[in-house]
Coordinates of C-alpha atoms in Angstrom, one line a residue:
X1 CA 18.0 2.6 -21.5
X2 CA 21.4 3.7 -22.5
X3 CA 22.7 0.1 -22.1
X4 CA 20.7 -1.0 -24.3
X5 CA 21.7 1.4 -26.9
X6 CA 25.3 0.5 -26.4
X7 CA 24.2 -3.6 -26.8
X8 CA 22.8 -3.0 -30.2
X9 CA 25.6 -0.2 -30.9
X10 CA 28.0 -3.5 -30.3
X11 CA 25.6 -6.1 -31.8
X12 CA 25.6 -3.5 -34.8
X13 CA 29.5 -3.0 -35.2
X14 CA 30.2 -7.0 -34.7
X15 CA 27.7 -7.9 -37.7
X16 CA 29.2 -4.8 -39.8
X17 CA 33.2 -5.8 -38.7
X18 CA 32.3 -9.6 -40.3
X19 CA 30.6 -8.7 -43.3
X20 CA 33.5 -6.2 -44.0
X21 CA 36.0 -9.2 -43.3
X22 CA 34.1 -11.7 -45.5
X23 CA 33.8 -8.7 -48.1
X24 CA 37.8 -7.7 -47.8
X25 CA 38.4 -11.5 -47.7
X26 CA 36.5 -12.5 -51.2
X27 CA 38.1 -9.4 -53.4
X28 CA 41.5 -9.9 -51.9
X29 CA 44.1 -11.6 -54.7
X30 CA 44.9 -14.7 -52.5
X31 CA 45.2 -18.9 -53.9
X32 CA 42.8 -20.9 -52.6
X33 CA 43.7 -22.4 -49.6
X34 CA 45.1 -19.6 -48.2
X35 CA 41.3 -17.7 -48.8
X36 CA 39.9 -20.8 -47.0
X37 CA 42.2 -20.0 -44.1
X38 CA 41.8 -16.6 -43.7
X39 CA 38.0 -17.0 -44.2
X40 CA 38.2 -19.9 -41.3
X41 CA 40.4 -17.6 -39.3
X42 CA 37.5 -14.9 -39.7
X43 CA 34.6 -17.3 -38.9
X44 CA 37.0 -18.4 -35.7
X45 CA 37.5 -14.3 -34.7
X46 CA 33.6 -13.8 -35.7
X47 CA 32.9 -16.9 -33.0
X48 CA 35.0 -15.6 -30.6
X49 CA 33.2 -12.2 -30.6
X50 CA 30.0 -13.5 -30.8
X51 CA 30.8 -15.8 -27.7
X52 CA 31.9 -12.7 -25.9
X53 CA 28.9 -10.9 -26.7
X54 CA 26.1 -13.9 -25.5
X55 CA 28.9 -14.0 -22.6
X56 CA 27.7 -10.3 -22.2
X57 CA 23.9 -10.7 -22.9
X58 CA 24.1 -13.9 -20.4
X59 CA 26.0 -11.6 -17.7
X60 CA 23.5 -8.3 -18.1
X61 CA 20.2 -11.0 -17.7
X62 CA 21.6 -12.3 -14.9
X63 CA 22.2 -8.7 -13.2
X64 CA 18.5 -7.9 -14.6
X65 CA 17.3 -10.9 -12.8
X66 CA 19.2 -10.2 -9.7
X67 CA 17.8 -6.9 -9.5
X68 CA 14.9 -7.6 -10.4
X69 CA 14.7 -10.3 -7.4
X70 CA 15.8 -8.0 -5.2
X71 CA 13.5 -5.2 -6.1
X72 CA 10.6 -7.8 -5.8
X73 CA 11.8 -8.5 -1.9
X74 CA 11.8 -4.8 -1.5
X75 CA 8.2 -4.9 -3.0
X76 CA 7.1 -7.3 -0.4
X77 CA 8.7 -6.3 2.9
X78 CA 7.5 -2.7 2.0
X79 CA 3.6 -4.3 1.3
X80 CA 4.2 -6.2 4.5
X81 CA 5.2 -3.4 6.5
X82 CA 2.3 -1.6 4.8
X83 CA -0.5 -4.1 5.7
X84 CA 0.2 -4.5 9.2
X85 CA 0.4 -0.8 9.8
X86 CA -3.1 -0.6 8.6
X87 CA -3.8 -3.6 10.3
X88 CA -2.3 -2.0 13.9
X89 CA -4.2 1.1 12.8
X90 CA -7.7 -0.2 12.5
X91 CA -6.9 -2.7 15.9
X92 CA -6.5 1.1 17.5
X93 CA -9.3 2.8 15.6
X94 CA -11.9 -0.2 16.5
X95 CA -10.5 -0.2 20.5
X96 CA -10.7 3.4 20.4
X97 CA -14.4 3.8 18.9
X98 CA -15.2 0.4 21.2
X99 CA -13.9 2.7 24.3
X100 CA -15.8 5.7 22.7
X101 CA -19.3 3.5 22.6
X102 CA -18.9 2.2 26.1
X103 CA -18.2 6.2 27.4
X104 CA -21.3 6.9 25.1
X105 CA -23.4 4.1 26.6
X106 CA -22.4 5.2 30.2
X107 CA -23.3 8.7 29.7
X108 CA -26.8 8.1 28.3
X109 CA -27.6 5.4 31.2
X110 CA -26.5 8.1 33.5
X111 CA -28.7 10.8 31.4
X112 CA -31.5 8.3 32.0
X113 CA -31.3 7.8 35.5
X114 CA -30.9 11.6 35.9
X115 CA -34.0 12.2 33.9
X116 CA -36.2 9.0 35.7
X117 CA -34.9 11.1 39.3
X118 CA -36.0 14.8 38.2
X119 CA -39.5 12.8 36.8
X120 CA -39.9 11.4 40.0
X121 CA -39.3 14.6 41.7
X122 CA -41.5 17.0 39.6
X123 CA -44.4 14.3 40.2
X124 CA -43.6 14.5 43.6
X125 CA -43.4 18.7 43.4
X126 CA -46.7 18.2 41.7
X127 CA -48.3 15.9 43.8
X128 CA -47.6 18.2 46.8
X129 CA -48.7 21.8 44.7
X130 CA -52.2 19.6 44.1
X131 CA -52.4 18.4 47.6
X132 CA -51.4 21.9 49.0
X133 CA -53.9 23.7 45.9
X134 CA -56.4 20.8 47.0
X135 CA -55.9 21.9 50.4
X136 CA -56.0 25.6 49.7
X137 CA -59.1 25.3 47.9
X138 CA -60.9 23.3 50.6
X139 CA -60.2 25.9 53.1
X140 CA -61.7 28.6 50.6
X141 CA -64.8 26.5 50.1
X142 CA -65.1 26.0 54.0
X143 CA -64.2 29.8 54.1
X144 CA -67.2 31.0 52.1
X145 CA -69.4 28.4 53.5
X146 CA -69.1 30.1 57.0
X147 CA -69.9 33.2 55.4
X148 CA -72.5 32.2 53.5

Protein backbone atom coordinates (compact mmCIF):
# COMPACT_ATOMS: atom_id res chain seq x y z
CA UNK A 1 0.00 0.00 0.00
CA UNK A 2 2.90 2.31 0.42
CA UNK A 3 3.75 2.04 -3.34
CA UNK A 4 0.91 3.11 -4.21
CA UNK A 5 1.08 6.19 -2.08
CA UNK A 6 4.42 6.98 -3.58
CA UNK A 7 2.78 6.45 -7.50
CA UNK A 8 0.21 9.07 -6.82
CA UNK A 9 2.86 11.18 -4.64
CA UNK A 10 4.86 11.09 -8.18
CA UNK A 11 1.69 11.23 -10.44
CA UNK A 12 0.89 14.28 -8.08
CA UNK A 13 4.37 16.26 -8.25
CA UNK A 14 4.60 15.59 -12.30
CA UNK A 15 1.03 17.29 -12.94
CA UNK A 16 2.06 20.09 -10.24
CA UNK A 17 5.96 20.51 -11.79
CA UNK A 18 4.00 21.17 -15.48
CA UNK A 19 1.38 23.42 -14.46
CA UNK A 20 4.06 25.44 -12.58
CA UNK A 21 6.24 25.36 -15.91
CA UNK A 22 3.34 26.43 -18.14
CA UNK A 23 2.41 29.05 -15.28
CA UNK A 24 6.26 30.37 -15.04
CA UNK A 25 6.39 30.10 -18.87
CA UNK A 26 3.09 32.46 -19.69
CA UNK A 27 4.13 35.46 -17.01
CA UNK A 28 7.73 35.25 -17.99
CA UNK A 29 8.78 38.62 -20.24
CA UNK A 30 9.98 36.61 -23.33
CA UNK A 31 9.11 37.49 -27.61
CA UNK A 32 7.21 35.12 -29.12
CA UNK A 33 8.99 32.56 -30.56
CA UNK A 34 11.20 32.12 -27.94
CA UNK A 35 7.73 31.46 -25.45
CA UNK A 36 6.81 28.91 -28.18
CA UNK A 37 10.09 27.17 -27.62
CA UNK A 38 10.38 27.10 -24.19
CA UNK A 39 6.62 26.06 -24.02
CA UNK A 40 7.56 23.11 -26.71
CA UNK A 41 10.70 22.38 -24.65
CA UNK A 42 8.28 22.03 -21.59
CA UNK A 43 5.65 19.87 -23.36
CA UNK A 44 8.94 17.76 -24.66
CA UNK A 45 10.30 17.50 -20.67
CA UNK A 46 6.41 16.98 -19.63
CA UNK A 47 6.44 13.89 -22.39
CA UNK A 48 9.48 12.61 -21.29
CA UNK A 49 8.28 12.31 -17.63
CA UNK A 50 5.09 11.17 -18.36
CA UNK A 51 6.81 8.37 -20.64
CA UNK A 52 8.93 7.47 -17.65
CA UNK A 53 6.08 7.23 -15.42
CA UNK A 54 3.61 4.77 -17.82
CA UNK A 55 7.33 3.12 -18.23
CA UNK A 56 6.88 2.82 -14.37
CA UNK A 57 3.13 1.89 -14.14
CA UNK A 58 3.82 -0.70 -17.16
CA UNK A 59 6.93 -2.21 -15.12
CA UNK A 60 4.95 -2.40 -11.51
CA UNK A 61 1.73 -4.27 -13.52
CA UNK A 62 3.90 -6.55 -14.86
CA UNK A 63 5.65 -7.37 -11.42
CA UNK A 64 1.85 -7.38 -10.01
CA UNK A 65 1.07 -9.86 -12.66
CA UNK A 66 4.02 -11.90 -12.07
CA UNK A 67 3.31 -12.23 -8.63
CA UNK A 68 0.18 -12.59 -8.85
CA UNK A 69 0.85 -15.79 -11.29
CA UNK A 70 3.09 -17.06 -9.15
CA UNK A 71 1.01 -16.80 -5.99
CA UNK A 72 -1.87 -18.49 -8.13
CA UNK A 73 0.66 -21.65 -8.72
CA UNK A 74 1.31 -21.66 -5.10
CA UNK A 75 -2.55 -21.63 -4.62
CA UNK A 76 -2.84 -24.69 -6.72
CA UNK A 77 0.02 -26.98 -5.79
CA UNK A 78 -0.96 -26.17 -2.10
CA UNK A 79 -5.00 -27.25 -3.05
CA UNK A 80 -3.43 -30.17 -4.86
CA UNK A 81 -1.31 -31.31 -2.10
CA UNK A 82 -4.40 -30.67 -0.02
CA UNK A 83 -6.94 -32.80 -1.92
CA UNK A 84 -4.96 -35.83 -2.25
CA UNK A 85 -4.04 -35.82 1.45
CA UNK A 86 -7.70 -36.03 2.18
CA UNK A 87 -8.03 -38.27 -0.65
CA UNK A 88 -5.03 -40.80 0.92
CA UNK A 89 -6.84 -40.16 4.23
CA UNK A 90 -10.35 -41.32 3.52
CA UNK A 91 -8.62 -44.45 1.11
CA UNK A 92 -7.11 -45.33 4.87
CA UNK A 93 -10.14 -44.43 6.89
CA UNK A 94 -12.52 -46.57 4.50
CA UNK A 95 -9.66 -49.71 4.46
CA UNK A 96 -9.42 -49.32 8.00
CA UNK A 97 -13.33 -49.29 8.98
CA UNK A 98 -13.60 -52.11 5.92
CA UNK A 99 -10.90 -54.17 8.07
CA UNK A 100 -12.89 -53.03 11.28
CA UNK A 101 -16.36 -54.60 9.70
CA UNK A 102 -14.83 -57.77 8.54
CA UNK A 103 -13.09 -58.21 12.42
CA UNK A 104 -16.75 -57.23 13.57
CA UNK A 105 -18.42 -59.74 11.22
CA UNK A 106 -16.00 -62.54 12.39
CA UNK A 107 -16.52 -61.95 15.96
CA UNK A 108 -20.28 -62.09 15.82
CA UNK A 109 -20.30 -65.38 13.50
CA UNK A 110 -18.05 -66.75 16.07
CA UNK A 111 -20.49 -65.33 18.95
CA UNK A 112 -23.08 -67.23 17.06
CA UNK A 113 -21.61 -70.40 16.67
CA UNK A 114 -20.60 -70.22 20.44
CA UNK A 115 -24.16 -69.51 21.43
CA UNK A 116 -25.82 -72.35 18.68
CA UNK A 117 -22.92 -74.92 20.81
CA UNK A 118 -23.95 -73.87 24.54
CA UNK A 119 -27.94 -74.14 23.09
CA UNK A 120 -27.25 -77.40 21.97
CA UNK A 121 -25.52 -78.31 25.13
CA UNK A 122 -28.01 -76.99 27.76
CA UNK A 123 -30.78 -78.98 25.63
CA UNK A 124 -28.73 -81.76 25.84
CA UNK A 125 -28.09 -81.00 29.99
CA UNK A 126 -31.77 -80.76 29.88
CA UNK A 127 -32.75 -83.62 28.07
CA UNK A 128 -30.63 -85.78 30.36
CA UNK A 129 -32.00 -83.83 33.96
CA UNK A 130 -35.64 -84.93 32.37
CA UNK A 131 -34.61 -88.36 31.37
CA UNK A 132 -32.73 -88.82 34.72
CA UNK A 133 -35.93 -86.74 36.75
CA UNK A 134 -38.19 -88.97 34.40
CA UNK A 135 -36.21 -91.75 35.61
CA UNK A 136 -36.09 -90.70 39.22
CA UNK A 137 -39.70 -90.35 39.34
CA UNK A 138 -40.50 -93.70 37.78
CA UNK A 139 -38.55 -95.49 40.47
CA UNK A 140 -40.54 -93.37 43.23
CA UNK A 141 -43.84 -94.35 41.58
CA UNK A 142 -42.65 -98.17 41.36
CA UNK A 143 -41.28 -97.47 44.98
CA UNK A 144 -44.59 -96.55 46.56
CA UNK A 145 -46.45 -99.00 44.43
CA UNK A 146 -44.52 -101.94 46.28
CA UNK A 147 -45.45 -100.36 49.39
CA UNK A 148 -48.75 -99.78 48.70
Amino acid sequence: MRKDNNSGFFLGALFGAAIAGATALLYAPKSGKELRDDIQDELDQLLDRASEYSDYAVERGVEMYDAAAEATEDIKVNLKDSANQFKTQVNDLSKEASQEWSKVKSELEQSKHKIKDDAGNLADTVADEATHLAEETKDAVDEVKDKA
